[in-house]
Short mmCIF file of C-alpha atoms in Angstrom, two decimals:
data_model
loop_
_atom_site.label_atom_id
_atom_site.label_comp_id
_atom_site.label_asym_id
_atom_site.label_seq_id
_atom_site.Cartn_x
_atom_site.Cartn_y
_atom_site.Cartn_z
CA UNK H 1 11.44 10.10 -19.27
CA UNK H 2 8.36 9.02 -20.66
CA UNK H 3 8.05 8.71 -24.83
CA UNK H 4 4.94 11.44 -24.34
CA UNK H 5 6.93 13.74 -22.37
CA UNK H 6 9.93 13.69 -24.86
CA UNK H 7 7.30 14.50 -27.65
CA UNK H 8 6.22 17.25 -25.96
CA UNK H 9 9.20 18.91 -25.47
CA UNK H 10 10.89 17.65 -28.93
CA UNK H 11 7.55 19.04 -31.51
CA UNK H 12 6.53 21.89 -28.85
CA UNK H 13 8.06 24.02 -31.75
CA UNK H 14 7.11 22.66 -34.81
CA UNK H 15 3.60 22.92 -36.77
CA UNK H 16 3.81 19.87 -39.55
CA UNK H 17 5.97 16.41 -39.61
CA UNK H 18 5.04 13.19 -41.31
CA UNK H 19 5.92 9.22 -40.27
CA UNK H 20 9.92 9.64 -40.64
CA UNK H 21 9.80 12.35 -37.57
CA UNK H 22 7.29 10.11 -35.62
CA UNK H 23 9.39 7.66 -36.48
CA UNK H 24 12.84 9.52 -34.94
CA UNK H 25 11.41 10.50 -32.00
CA UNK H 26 10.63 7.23 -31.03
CA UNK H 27 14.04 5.74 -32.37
CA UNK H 28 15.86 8.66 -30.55
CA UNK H 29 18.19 10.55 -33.30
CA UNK H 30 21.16 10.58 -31.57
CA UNK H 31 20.98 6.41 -31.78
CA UNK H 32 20.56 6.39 -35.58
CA UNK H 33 23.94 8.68 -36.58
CA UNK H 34 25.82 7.09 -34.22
CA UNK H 35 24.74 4.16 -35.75
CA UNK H 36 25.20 5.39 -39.24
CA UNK H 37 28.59 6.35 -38.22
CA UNK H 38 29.93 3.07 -36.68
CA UNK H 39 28.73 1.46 -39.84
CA UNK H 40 30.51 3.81 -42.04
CA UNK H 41 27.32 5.05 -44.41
CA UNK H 42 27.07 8.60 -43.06
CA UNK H 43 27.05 10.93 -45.64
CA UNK H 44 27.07 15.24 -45.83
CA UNK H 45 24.59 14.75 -49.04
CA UNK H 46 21.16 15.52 -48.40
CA UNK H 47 19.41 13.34 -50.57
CA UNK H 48 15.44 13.03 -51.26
CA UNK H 49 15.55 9.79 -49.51
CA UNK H 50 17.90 10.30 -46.45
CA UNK H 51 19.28 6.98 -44.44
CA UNK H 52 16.78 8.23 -41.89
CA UNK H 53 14.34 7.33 -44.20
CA UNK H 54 15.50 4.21 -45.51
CA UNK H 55 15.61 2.73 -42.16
CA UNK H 56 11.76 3.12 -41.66
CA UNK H 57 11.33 1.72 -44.89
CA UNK H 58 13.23 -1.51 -44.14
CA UNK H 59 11.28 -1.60 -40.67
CA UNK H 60 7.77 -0.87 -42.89
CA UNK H 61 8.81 -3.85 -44.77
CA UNK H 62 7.99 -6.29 -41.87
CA UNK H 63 4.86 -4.13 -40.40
CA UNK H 64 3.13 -3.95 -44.17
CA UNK H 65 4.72 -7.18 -44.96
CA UNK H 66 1.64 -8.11 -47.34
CA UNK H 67 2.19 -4.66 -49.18
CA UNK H 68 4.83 -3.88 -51.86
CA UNK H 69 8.48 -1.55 -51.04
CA UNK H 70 7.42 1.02 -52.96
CA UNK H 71 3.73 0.90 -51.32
CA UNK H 72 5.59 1.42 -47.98
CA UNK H 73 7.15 4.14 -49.17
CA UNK H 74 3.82 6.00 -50.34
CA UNK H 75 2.12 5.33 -47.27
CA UNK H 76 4.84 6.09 -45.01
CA UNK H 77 5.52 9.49 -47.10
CA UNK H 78 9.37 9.10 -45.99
CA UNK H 79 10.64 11.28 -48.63
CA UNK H 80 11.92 14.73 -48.86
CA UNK H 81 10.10 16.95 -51.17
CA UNK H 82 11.13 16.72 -54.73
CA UNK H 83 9.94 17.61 -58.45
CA UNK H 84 8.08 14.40 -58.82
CA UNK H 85 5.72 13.10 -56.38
CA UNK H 86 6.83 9.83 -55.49
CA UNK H 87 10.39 8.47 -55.59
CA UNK H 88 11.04 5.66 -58.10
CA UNK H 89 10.96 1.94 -57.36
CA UNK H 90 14.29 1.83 -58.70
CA UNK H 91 15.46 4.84 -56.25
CA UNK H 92 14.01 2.47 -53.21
CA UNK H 93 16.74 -0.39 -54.16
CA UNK H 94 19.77 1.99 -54.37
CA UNK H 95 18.90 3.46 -51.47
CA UNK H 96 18.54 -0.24 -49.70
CA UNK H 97 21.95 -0.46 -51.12
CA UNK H 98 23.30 1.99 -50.19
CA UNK H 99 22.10 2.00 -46.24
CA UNK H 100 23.64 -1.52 -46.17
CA UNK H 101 22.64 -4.21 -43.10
CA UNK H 102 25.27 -3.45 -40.78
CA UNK H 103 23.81 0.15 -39.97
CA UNK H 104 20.19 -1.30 -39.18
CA UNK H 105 22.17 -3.73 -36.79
CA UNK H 106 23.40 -1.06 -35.05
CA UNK H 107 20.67 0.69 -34.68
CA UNK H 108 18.75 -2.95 -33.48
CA UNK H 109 21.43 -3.34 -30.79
CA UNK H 110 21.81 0.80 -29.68
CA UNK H 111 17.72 0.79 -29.15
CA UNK H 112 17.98 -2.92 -27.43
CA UNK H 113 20.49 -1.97 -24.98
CA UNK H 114 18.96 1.52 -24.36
CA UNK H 115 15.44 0.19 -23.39
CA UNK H 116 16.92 -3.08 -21.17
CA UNK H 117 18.62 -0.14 -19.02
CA UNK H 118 16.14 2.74 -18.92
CA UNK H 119 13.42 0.03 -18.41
CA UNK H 120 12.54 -1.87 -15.21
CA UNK H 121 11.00 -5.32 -15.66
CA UNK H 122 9.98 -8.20 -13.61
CA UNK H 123 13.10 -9.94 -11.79
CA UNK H 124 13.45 -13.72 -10.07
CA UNK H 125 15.54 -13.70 -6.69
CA UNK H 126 17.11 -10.08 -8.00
CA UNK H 127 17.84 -11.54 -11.33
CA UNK H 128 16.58 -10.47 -15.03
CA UNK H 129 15.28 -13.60 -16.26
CA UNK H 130 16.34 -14.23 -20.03
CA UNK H 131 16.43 -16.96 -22.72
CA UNK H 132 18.12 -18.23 -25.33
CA UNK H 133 16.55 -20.14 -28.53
CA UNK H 134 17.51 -20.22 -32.47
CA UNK H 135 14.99 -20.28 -35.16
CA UNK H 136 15.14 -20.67 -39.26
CA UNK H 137 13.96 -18.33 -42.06
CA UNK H 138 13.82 -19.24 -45.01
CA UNK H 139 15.11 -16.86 -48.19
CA UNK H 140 14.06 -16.32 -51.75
CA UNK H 141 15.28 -18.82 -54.19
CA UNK H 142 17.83 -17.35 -55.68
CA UNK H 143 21.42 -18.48 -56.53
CA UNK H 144 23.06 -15.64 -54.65
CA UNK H 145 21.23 -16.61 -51.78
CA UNK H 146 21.76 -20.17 -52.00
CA UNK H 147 25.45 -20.02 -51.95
CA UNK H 148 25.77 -17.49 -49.12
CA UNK H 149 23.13 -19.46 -46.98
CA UNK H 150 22.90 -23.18 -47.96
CA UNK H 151 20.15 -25.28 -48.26
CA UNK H 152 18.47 -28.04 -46.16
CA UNK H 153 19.53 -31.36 -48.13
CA UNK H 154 16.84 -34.51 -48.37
CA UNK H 155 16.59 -38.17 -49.89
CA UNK H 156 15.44 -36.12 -52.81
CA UNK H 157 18.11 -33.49 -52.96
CA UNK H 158 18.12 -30.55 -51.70
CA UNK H 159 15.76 -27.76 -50.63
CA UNK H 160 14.88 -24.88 -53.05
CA UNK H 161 15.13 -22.44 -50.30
CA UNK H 162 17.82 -21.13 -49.03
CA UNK H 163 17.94 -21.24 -44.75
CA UNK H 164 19.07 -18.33 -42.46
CA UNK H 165 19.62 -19.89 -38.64
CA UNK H 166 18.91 -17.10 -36.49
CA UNK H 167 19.88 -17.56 -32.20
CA UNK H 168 18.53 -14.78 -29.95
CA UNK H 169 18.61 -13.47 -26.42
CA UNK H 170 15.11 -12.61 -24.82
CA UNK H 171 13.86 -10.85 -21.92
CA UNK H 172 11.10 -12.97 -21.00
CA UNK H 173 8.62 -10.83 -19.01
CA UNK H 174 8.38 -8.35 -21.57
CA UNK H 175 9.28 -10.56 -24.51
CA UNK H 176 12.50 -7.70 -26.06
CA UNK H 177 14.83 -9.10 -28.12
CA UNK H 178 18.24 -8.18 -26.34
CA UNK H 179 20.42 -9.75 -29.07
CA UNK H 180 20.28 -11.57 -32.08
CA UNK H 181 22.51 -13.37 -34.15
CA UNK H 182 22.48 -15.02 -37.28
CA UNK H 183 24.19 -16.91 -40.41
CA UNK H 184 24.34 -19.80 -42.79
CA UNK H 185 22.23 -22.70 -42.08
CA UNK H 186 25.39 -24.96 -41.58
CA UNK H 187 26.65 -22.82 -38.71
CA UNK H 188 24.83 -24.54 -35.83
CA UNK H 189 23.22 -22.97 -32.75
CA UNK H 190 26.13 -23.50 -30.16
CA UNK H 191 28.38 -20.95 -32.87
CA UNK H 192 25.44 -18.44 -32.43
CA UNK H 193 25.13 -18.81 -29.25
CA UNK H 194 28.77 -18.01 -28.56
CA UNK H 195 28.53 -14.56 -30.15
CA UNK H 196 26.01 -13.99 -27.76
CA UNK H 197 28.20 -13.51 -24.79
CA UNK H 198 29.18 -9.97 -25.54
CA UNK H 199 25.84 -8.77 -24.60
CA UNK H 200 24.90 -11.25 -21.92
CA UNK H 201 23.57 -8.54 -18.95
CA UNK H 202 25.08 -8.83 -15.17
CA UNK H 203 23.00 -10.00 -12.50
CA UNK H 204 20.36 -12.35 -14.96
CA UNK H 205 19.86 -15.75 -15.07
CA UNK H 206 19.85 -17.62 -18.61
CA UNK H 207 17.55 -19.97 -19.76
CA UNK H 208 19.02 -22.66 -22.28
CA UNK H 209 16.93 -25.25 -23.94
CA UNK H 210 18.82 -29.19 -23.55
CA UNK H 211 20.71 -28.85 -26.73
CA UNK H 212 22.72 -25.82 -25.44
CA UNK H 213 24.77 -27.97 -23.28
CA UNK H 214 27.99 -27.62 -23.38
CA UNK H 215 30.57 -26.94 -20.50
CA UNK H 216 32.61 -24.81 -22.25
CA UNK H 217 29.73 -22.64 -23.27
CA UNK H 218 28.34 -22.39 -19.80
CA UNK H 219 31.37 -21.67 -18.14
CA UNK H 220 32.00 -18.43 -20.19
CA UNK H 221 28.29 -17.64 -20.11
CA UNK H 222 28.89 -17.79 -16.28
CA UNK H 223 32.29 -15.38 -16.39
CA UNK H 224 30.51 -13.22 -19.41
CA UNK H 225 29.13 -10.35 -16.66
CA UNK H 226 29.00 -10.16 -12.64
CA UNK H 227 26.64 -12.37 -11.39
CA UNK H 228 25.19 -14.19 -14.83
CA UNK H 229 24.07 -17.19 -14.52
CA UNK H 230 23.00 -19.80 -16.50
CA UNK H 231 19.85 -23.09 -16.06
CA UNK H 232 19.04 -26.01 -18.68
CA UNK H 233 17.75 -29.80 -18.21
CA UNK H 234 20.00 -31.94 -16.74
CA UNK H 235 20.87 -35.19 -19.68
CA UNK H 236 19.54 -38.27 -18.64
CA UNK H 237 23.22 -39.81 -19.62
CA UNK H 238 24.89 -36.84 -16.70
CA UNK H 239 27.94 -37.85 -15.34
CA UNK H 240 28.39 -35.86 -11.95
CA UNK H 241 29.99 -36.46 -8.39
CA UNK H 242 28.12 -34.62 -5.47
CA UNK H 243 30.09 -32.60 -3.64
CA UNK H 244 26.85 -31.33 -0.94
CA UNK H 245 24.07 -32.77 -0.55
CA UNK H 246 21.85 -29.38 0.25
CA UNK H 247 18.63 -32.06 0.08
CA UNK H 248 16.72 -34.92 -0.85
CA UNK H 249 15.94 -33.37 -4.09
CA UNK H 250 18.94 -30.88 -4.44
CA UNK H 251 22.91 -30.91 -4.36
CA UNK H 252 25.91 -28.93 -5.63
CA UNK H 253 27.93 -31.23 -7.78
CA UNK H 254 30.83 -31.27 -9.81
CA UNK H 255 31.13 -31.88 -13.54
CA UNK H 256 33.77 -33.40 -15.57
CA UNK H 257 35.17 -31.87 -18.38
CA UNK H 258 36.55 -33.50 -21.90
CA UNK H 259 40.10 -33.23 -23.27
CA UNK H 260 38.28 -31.80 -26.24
CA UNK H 261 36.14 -29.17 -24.68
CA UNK H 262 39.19 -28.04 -22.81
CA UNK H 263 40.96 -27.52 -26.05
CA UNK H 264 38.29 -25.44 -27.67
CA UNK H 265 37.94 -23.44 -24.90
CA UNK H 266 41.12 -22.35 -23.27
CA UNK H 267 40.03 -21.29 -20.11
CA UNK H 268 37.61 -24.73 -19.38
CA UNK H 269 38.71 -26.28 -16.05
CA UNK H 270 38.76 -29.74 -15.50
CA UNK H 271 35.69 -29.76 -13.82
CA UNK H 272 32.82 -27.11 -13.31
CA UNK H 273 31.06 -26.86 -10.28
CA UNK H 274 26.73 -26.46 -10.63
CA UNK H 275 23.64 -27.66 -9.03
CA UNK H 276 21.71 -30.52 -9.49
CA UNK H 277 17.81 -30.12 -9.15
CA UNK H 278 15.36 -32.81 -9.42
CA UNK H 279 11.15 -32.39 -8.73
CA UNK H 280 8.22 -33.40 -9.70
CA UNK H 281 5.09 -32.29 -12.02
CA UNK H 282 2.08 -34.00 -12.05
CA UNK H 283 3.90 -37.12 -11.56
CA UNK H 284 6.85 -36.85 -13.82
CA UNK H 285 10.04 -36.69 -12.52
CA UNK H 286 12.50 -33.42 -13.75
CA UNK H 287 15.96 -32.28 -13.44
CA UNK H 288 17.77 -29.07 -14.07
CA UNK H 289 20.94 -27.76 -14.01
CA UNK H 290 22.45 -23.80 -12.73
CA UNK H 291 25.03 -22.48 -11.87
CA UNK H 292 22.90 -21.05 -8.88
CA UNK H 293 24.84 -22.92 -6.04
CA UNK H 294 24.19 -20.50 -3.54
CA UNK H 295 20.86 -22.39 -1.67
CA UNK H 296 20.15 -19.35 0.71
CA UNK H 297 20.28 -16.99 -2.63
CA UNK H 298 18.59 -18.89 -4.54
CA UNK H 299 16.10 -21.49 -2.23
CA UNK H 300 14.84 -24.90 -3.58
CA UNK H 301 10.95 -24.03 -3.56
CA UNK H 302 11.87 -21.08 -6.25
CA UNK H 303 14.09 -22.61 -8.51
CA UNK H 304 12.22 -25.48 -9.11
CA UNK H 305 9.29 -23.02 -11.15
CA UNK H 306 11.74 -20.51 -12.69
CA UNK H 307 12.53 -22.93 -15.74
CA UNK H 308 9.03 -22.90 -16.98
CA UNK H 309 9.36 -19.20 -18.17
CA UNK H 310 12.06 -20.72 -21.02
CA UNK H 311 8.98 -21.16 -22.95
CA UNK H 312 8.27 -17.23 -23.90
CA UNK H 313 10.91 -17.39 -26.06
CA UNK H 314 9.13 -19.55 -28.19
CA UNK H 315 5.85 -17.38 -27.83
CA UNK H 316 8.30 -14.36 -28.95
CA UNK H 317 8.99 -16.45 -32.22
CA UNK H 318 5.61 -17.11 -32.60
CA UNK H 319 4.95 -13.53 -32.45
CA UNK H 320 7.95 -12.55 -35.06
CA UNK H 321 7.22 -15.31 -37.67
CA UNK H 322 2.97 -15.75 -37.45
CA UNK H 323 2.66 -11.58 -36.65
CA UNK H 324 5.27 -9.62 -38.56
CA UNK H 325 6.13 -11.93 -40.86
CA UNK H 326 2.65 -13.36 -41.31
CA UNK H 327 3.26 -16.45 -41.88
CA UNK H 328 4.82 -15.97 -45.37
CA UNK H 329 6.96 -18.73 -46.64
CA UNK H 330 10.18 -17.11 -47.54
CA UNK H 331 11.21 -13.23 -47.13
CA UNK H 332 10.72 -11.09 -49.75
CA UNK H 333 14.55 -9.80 -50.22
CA UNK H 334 16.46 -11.31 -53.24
CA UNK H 335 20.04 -10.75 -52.51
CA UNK H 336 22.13 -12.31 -49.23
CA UNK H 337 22.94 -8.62 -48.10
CA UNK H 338 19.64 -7.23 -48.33
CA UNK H 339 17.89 -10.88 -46.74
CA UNK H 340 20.25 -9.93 -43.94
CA UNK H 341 19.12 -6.18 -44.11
CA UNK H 342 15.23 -7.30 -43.90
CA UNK H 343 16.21 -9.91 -40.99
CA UNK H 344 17.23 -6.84 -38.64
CA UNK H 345 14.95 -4.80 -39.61
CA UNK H 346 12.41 -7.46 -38.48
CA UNK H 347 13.66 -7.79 -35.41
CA UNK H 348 14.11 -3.75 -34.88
CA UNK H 349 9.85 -3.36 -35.91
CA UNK H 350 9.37 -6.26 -33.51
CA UNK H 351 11.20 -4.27 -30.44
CA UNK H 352 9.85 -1.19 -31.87
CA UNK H 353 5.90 -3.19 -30.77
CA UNK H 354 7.61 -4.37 -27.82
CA UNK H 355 8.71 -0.55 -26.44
CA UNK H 356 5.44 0.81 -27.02
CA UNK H 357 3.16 -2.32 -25.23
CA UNK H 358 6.28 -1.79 -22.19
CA UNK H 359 5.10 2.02 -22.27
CA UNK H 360 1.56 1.12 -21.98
CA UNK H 361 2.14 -1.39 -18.72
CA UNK H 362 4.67 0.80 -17.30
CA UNK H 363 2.11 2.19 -14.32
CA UNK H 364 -0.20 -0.98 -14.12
CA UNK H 365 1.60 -3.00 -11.86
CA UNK H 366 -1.37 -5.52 -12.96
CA UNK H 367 -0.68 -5.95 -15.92
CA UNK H 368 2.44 -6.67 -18.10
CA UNK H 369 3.45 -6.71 -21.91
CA UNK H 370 3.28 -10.60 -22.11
CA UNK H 371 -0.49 -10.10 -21.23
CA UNK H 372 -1.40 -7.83 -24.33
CA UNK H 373 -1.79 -9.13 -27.72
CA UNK H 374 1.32 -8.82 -30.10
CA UNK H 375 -1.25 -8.71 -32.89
CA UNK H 376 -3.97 -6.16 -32.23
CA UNK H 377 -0.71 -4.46 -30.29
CA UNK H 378 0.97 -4.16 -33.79
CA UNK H 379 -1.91 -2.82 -35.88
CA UNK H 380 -2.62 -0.21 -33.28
CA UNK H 381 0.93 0.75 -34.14
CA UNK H 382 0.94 0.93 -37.19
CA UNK H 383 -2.48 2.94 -37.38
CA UNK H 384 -0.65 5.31 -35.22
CA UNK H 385 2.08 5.89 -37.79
CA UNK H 386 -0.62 6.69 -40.90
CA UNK H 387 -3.52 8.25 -38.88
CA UNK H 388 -2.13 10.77 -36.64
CA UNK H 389 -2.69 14.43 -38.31
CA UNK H 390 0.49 15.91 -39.39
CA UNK H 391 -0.43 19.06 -38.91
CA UNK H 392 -1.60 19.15 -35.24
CA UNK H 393 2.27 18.24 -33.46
CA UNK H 394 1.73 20.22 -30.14
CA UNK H 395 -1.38 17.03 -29.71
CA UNK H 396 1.10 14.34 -31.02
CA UNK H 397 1.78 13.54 -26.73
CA UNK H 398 -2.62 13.10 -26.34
CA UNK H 399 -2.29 10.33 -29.58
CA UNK H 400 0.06 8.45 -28.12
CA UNK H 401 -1.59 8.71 -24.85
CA UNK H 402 -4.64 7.55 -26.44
CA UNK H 403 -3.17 5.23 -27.89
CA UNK H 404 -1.41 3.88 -24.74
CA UNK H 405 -4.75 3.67 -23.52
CA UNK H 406 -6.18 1.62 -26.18
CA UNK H 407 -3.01 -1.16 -26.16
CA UNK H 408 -4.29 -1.70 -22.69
CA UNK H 409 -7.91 -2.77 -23.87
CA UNK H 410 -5.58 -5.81 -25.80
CA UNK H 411 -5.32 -8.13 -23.05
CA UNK H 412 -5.31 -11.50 -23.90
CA UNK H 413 -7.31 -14.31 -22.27
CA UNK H 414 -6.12 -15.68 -18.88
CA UNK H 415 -4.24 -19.12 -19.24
CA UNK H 416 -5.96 -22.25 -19.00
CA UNK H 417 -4.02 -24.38 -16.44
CA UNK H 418 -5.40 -27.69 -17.46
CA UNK H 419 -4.48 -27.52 -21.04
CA UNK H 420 -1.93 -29.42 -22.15
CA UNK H 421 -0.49 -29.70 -25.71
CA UNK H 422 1.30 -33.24 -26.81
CA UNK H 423 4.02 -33.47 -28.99
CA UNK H 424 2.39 -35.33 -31.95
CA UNK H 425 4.55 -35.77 -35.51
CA UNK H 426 2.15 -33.95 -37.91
CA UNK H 427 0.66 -35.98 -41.16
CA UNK H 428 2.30 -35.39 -44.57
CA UNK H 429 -0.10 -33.83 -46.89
CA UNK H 430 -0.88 -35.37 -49.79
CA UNK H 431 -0.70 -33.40 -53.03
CA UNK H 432 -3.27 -36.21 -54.72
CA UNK H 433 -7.05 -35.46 -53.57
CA UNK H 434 -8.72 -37.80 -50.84
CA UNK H 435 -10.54 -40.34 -52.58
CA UNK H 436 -14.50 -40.13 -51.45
CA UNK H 437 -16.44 -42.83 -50.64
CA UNK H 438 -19.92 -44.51 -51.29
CA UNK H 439 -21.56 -42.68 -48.67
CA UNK H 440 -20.33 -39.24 -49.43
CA UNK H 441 -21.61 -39.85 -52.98
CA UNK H 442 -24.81 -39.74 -52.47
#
């Protein structure tokens, strides 16, 4: 059912509501107290600022993120009526206290697996085509949050701030976040990556950048769902025996396995059967591993240009760190539970974007989400949230229509095929001011 058509039945009885019931119709109610319950924070109390509330707050955090909490909360106008006005910056902590992190990750994951199966989106060979990349945050420098996180140590010492590694699952034509896990900066990708496998979808093929490889992580990627699969670069240093030559260019193969891997992972054969492609781009030569060894499946003129879509991951980082987060150094929470609180409620406002630019490509087979800005997407949003009348909900279905409409005027600037962009190391700035010379004196 289409978001419009759910408003329309949901306010066809009532005459006023503010952001929070915008806000729940989207999110779907049921989602959030289940999600409230798992966690363990439901409550009987009605209080002026419900948990309902409080999670649109944390999620207003990253879509005002150059605006204060208590701001949010005014603009938002998320609580219940009361004597006073306004709620109390000091009534905004407790209440970020007392919602906790674990009941916004809940509610991240609910909505995440909700829209991958009510949605349809672009496949490869009958395969959802997903990735799999970690990123860093950084944290406010504070010595709770540099014992429960760490810090990055230098010649010099170490780091003032505190670092959150964060490893996600993607959907790559529409850029939603499927899962997400983070923790301390010493717990390395591969760790992350292993708590992945829980929600790894069946019938998709994986996308892992060359760091991820590891046998014993592939092989219970590959046994994680029916029919998941799993594609990275081959290692220059790859030590394989070829077991079919399907090609010139292409062969299953057989890799072996280390006494070590197999005791970490209990299950890890000795060796683990995959294919071997090589091919060429512009002259350079490439190779890739999958576990895709069925040829007829799966044909050698496809699966040479699938691994090129690894690199929307990265785009959806771009679009979490430069667009919600704007580009700010550090988050703004002080304390490790509420830095992890802010995290997923970063990545809920981010799939929150992501729903409403799938809505508006939904019946233009011409266009998709990747092809809309995440940028002017997210302001239309968020406009939508503080502009739409409250007191007009039997027209709430035309707004979002209209606003539909206007996310579809966002589309970004066809690709430039030619451009290329080097790997270069970047200068270190200077904190001393360049020195002028005799010509720029005068």
């Amino acid at each position: 059912m289409r978001f419009h058509q759910h408003l329309d039945e949901t306010f066809s009885y009532t005459e006023e509501l503010n952001s929070l019931d915008k806000f729940l119709s989207l999110l779907d109610p049921d989602i959030v107290e289940q999600a409230f319950e798992v966690s363990g924070v439901a409550t009987l109390r009605r209080r002026r600022l419900p948990l309902e509330a409080v999670v649109l707050l944390v999620i207003g955090m990253s879509l005002y993120r150059n605006e204060t909490v208590w701001d949010i909360a005014s603009k938002l106008d998320i609580s219940l009526p009361g004597k006073k006005l306004l709620v109390a910056p000091s009534a905004l902590v407790q209440a970020r206290q007392r919602l906790g992190y674990e009941a916004v990750r809940q509610v991240f994951e609910a909505l995440s697996q909700r829209t991958f199966e009510t949605k349809s989106f672009e496949q490869w060979c009958g395969l959802n085509l997903l990735a799999v990349d970690g990123v860093v945050y950084r944290a406010q420098d504070t010595h709770e949050n540099i014992e429960a996180f760490g810090c990055e140590k230098n010649v010099h010492g170490e780091s003032p701030y505190p670092q959150i590694r964060m490893c996600c699952l993607m959907e790559v034509s529409s850029h939603l976040l499927l899962a997400s896990e983070f923790d301390a900066r010493h717990v390395g990708e591969m760790k992350l990556a292993e708590r992945l496998l829980k929600h790894v979808p069946a019938n998709s093929l994986t996308l892992f950048d060359r760091g991820y490889y590891s046998l014993g992580l592939l092989n219970l990627w590959h046994q994680s769902a029916d029919n998941a699969h799993w594609m990275l670069p081959a290692r220059k240093d790859l030590q394989y025996e070829v077991i079919h030559q399907l090609s010139e260019h292409d062969a299953v193969v057989t890799l072996p396995t280390s006494p070590q891997a197999r005791k970490k992972f209990c299950d890890l054969p000795d060796k683990i059967t995959a294919r071997l492609t090589s091919y060429q781009v512009n002259g350079k030569q490439y190779r890739v591993l999958s576990s895709l060894t069925d040829p007829l499946r799966y044909p050698y003129d496809e699966l040479t240009e699938v691994y090129t879509q690894r690199w929307e991951i990265e785009l959806g980082f771009k679009e979490m760190k430069q667009g919600l987060h704007q580009a700010k150094h550090a988050l703004r929470s002080k304390k490790p539970d509420m830095v992890k609180q802010e995290l997923w409620g970063l990545l809920l406002a981010y799939n929150l974007v992501r729903m409403v630019m799938i809505d508006a490509t939904e019946d233009t087979p011409d266009l998709t989400p990747t092809r809309l800005s995440f940028t002017l997407s997210m302001r239309q949003v968020v406009t939508f949230f503080i502009t739409v009348t409250t007191r007009s909900a039997s027209k709430l279905p035309e707004h979002y229509a209209y606003l539909l409409d206007t996310l579809r005027l966002c589309v970004l600037p066809d690709k430039r095929p030619d451009r290329v962009y080097p790997r270069a190391v970047r200068a270190k700035p200077s904190k001393y001011p360049k020195k002028k010379n005799a010509s720029q004196l005068n």
